[in-house]
mmCIF file of C-alpha atoms in Angstrom:
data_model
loop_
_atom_site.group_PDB
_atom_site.id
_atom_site.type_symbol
_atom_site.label_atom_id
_atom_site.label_comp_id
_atom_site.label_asym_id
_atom_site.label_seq_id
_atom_site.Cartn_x
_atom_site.Cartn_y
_atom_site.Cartn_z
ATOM 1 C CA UNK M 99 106.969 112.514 138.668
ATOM 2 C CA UNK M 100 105.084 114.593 136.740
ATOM 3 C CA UNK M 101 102.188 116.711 138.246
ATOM 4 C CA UNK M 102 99.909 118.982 136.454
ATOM 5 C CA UNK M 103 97.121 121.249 137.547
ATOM 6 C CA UNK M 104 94.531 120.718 135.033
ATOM 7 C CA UNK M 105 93.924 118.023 132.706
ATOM 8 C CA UNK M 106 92.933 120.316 130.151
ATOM 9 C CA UNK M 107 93.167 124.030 129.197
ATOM 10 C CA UNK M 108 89.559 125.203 127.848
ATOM 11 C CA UNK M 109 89.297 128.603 126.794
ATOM 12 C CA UNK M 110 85.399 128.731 126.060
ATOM 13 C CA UNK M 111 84.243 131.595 123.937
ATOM 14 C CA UNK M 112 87.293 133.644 122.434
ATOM 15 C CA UNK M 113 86.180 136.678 119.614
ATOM 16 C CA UNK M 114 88.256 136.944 116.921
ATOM 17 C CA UNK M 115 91.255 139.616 116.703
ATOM 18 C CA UNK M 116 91.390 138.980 120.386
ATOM 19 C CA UNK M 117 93.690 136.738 122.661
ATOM 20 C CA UNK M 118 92.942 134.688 126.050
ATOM 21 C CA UNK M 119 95.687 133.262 128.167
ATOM 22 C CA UNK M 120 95.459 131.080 130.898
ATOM 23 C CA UNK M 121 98.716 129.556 132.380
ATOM 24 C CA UNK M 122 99.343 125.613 133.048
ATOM 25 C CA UNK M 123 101.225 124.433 136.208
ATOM 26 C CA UNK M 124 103.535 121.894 135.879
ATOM 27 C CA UNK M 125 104.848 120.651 138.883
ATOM 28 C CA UNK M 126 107.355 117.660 140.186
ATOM 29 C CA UNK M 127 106.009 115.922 142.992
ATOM 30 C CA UNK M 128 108.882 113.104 142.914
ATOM 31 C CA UNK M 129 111.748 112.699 144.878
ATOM 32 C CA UNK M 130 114.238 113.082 142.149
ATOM 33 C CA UNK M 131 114.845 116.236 139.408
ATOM 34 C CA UNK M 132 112.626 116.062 137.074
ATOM 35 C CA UNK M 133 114.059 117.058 133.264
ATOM 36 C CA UNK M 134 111.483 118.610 130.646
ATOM 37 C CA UNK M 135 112.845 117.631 127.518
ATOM 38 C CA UNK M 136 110.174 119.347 125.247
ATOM 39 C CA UNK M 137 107.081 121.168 125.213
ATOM 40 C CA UNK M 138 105.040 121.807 121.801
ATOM 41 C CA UNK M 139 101.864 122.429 120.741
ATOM 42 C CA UNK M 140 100.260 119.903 118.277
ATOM 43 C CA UNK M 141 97.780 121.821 116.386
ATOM 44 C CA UNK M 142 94.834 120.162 114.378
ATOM 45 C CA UNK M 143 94.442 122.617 111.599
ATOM 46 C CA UNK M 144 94.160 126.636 112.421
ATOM 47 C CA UNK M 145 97.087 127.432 114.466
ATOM 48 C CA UNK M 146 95.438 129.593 116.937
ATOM 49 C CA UNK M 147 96.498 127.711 119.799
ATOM 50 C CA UNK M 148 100.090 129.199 121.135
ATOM 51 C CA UNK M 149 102.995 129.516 123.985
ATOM 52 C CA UNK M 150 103.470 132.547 125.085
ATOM 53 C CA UNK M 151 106.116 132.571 127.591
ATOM 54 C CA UNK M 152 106.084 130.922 131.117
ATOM 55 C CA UNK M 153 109.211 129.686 133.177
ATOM 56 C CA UNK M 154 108.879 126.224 131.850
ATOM 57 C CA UNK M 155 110.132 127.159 128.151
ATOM 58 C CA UNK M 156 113.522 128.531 130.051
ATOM 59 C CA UNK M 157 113.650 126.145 133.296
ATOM 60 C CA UNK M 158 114.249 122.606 131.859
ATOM 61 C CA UNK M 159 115.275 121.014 134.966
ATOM 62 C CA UNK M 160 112.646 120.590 138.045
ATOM 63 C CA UNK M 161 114.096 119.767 141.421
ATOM 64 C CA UNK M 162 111.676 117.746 143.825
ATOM 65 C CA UNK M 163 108.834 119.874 144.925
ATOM 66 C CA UNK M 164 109.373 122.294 142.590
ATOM 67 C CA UNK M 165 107.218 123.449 139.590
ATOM 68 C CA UNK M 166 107.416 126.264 136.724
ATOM 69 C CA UNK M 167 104.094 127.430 134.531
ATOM 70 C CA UNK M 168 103.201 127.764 130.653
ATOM 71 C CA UNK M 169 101.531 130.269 129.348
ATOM 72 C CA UNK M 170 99.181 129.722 126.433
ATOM 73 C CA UNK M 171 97.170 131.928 124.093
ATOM 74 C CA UNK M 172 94.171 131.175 122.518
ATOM 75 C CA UNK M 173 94.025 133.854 119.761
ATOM 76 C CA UNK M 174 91.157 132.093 117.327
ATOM 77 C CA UNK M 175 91.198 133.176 113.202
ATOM 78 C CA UNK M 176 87.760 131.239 112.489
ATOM 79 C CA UNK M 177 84.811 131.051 113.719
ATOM 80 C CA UNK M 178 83.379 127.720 115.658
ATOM 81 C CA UNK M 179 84.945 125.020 118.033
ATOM 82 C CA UNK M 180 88.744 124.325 117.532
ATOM 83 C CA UNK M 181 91.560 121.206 119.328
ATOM 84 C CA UNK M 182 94.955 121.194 119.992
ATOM 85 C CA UNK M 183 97.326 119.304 122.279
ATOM 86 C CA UNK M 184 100.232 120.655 124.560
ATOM 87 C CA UNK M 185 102.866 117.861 124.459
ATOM 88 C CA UNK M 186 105.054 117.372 127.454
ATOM 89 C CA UNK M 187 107.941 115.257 126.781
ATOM 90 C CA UNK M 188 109.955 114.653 130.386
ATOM 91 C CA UNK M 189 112.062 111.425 132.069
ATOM 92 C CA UNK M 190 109.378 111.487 134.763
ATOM 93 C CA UNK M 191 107.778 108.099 135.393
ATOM 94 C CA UNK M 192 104.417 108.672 134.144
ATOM 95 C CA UNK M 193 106.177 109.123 130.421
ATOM 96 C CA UNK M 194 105.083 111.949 127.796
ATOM 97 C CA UNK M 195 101.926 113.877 128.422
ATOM 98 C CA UNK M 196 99.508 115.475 126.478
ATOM 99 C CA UNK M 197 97.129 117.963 127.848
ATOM 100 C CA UNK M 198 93.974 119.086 125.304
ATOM 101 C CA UNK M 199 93.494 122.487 124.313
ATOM 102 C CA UNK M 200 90.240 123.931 123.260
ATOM 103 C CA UNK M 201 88.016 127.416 122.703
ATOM 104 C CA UNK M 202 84.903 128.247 120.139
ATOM 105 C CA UNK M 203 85.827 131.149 118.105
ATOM 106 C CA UNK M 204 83.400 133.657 117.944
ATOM 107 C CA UNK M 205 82.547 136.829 115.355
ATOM 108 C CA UNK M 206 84.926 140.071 116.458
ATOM 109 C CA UNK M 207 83.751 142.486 118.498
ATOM 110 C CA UNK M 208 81.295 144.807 117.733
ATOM 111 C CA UNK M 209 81.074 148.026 119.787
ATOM 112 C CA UNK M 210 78.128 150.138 120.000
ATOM 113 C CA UNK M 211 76.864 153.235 121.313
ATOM 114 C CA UNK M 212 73.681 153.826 122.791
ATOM 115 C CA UNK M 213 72.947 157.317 123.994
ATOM 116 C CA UNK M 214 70.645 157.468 126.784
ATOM 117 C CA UNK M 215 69.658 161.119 127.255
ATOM 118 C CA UNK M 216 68.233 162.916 123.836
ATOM 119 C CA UNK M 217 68.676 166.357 125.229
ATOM 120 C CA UNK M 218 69.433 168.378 128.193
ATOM 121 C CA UNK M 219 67.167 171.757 128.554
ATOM 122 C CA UNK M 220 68.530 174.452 130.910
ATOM 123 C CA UNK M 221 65.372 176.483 131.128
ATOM 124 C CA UNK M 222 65.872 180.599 131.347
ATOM 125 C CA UNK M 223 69.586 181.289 132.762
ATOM 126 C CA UNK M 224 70.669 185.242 133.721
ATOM 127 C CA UNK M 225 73.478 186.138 131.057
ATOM 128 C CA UNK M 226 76.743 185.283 132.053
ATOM 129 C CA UNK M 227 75.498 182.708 134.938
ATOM 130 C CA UNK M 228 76.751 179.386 135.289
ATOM 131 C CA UNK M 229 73.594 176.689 135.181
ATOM 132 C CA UNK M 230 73.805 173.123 137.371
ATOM 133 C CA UNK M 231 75.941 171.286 135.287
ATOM 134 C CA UNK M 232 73.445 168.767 133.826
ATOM 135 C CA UNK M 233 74.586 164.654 132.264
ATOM 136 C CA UNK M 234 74.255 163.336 128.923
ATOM 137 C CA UNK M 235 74.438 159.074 129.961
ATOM 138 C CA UNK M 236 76.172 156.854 127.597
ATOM 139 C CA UNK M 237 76.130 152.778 126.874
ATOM 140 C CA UNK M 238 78.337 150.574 125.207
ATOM 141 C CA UNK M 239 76.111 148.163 123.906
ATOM 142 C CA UNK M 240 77.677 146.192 121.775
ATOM 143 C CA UNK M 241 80.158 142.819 122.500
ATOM 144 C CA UNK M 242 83.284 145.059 121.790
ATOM 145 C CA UNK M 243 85.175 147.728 123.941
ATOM 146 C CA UNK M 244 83.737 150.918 123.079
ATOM 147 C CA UNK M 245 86.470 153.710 122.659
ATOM 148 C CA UNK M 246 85.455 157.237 123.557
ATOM 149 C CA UNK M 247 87.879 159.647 121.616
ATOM 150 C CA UNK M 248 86.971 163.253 121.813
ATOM 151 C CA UNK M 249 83.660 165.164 122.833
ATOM 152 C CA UNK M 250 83.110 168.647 121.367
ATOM 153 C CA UNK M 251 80.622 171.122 120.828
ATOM 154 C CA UNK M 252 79.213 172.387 117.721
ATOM 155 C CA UNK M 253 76.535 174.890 116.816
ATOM 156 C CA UNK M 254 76.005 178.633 116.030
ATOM 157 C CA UNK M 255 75.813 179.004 119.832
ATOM 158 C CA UNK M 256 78.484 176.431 120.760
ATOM 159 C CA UNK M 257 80.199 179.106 123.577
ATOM 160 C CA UNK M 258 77.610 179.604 125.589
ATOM 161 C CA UNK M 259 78.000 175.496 126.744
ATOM 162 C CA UNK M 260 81.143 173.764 127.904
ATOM 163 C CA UNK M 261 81.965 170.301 128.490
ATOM 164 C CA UNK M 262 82.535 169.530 132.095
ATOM 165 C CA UNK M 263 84.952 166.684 132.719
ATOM 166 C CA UNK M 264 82.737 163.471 134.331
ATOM 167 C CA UNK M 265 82.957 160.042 134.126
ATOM 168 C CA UNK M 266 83.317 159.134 130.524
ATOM 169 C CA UNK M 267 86.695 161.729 130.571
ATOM 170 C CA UNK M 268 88.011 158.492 134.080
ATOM 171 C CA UNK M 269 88.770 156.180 130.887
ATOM 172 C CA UNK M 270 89.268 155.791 126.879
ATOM 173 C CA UNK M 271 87.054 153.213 126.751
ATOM 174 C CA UNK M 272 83.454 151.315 127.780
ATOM 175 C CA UNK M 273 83.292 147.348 128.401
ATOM 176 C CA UNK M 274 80.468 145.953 126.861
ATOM 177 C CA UNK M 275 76.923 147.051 128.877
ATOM 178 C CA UNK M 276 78.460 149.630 130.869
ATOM 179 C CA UNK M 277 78.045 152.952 131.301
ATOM 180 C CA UNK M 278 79.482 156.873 131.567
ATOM 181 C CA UNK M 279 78.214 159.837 131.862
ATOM 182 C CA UNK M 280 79.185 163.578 129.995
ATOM 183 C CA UNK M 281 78.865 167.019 132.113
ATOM 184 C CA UNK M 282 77.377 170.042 130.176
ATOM 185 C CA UNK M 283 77.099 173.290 131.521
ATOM 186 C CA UNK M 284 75.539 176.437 130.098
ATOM 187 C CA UNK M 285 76.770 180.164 130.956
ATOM 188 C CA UNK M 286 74.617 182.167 127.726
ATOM 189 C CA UNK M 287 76.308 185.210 126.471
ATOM 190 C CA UNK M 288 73.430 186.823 125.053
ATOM 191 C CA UNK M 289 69.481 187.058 125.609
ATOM 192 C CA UNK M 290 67.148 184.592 123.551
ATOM 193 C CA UNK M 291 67.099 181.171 122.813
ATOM 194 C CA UNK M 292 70.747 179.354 122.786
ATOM 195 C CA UNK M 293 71.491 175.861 121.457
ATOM 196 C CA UNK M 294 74.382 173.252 120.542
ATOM 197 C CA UNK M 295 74.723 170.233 119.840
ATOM 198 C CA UNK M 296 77.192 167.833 121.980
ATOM 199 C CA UNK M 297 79.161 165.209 119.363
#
């Protein structure tokens, strides 16, 4: 007898160019093995419902009390609601099943950055001191992963400031609405006004 642990796989809001999975228990709660003959998704129209691996595809017989999982992807190509059905064909008593599949497909992500500091000011600093090292705060504020690739100083005075390793340098990347922080510290070389600009 065939037992499953949902009677349908929803994937809710998916972006485009990205992929959800959520796995599908099948289990045999008879008192006899339980043979899985086939297991195929019936698509409606986009094909952006798939199997991506499980034990079920590879373990075709299920002794009693036993049970083995499917793994499906929900990887949507247009935008707006989209069907499918998982097809279970077995020799269980309760005959073929078919469990629904469905997700909305939404734009791609979009990342953004918002910079929350607009400058740092060090005030007078001896020559060849090292200041407080002082935070420049970024956002990701879009509804994509934000990637962080390089930071760098530029400007006629670029030396006298260096980049001090803080939280943005932990990962390459920003979830959407969270935030890092950059360390900047300035040791001037020379007497007068200094500047850079942090990119």
């Amino acid at each position: 007898r065939l037992s499953l642990d949902r009677e349908m796989v929803d994937f809710d809001r998916v972006h485009r160019s990205t992929v959800r999975q959520i796995e599908l228990r099948l289990a045999n709660r008879g008192t006899a093995s339980l043979r899985l003959e086939s297991l195929a998704i019936d698509e409606d129209s986009t094909g952006d419902f798939r199997m991506l691996g499980g034990s079920c595809p590879t373990t075709r017989v299920l002794p009693a009390g036993s049970s083995c999982t499917v793994e499906i992807g929900y990887g949507p190509t247009i935008e707006g609601r989209a069907t499918a059905r998982l097809r279970i064909e077995h020799d269980g008593i309760s005959g073929p099943r078919e469990v629904p599949l469905a997700g909305i497909g939404l734009p791609p992500p979009i990342p953004r950055l918002i910079i929350e500091t607009s400058s740092l000011e060090f005030g007078p600093q001896p020559i060849g001191n090292r200041s407080t090292i002082q935070t420049v705060n970024l956002r990701a504020g879009g509804t994509g992963n934000l990637q962080l690739r390089e930071f760098t100083l530029e400007g006629a005075d670029a030396a006298d400031f260096h980049i001090v390793p803080a939280t943005c340098h932990a990962g390459p990347s920003l979830q959407p609405w969270t935030a890092c922080a950059v360390g900047v510290r300035f040791i001037p070389s020379a007497a007068g006004p200094r500047s850079a600009r942090l990119v």
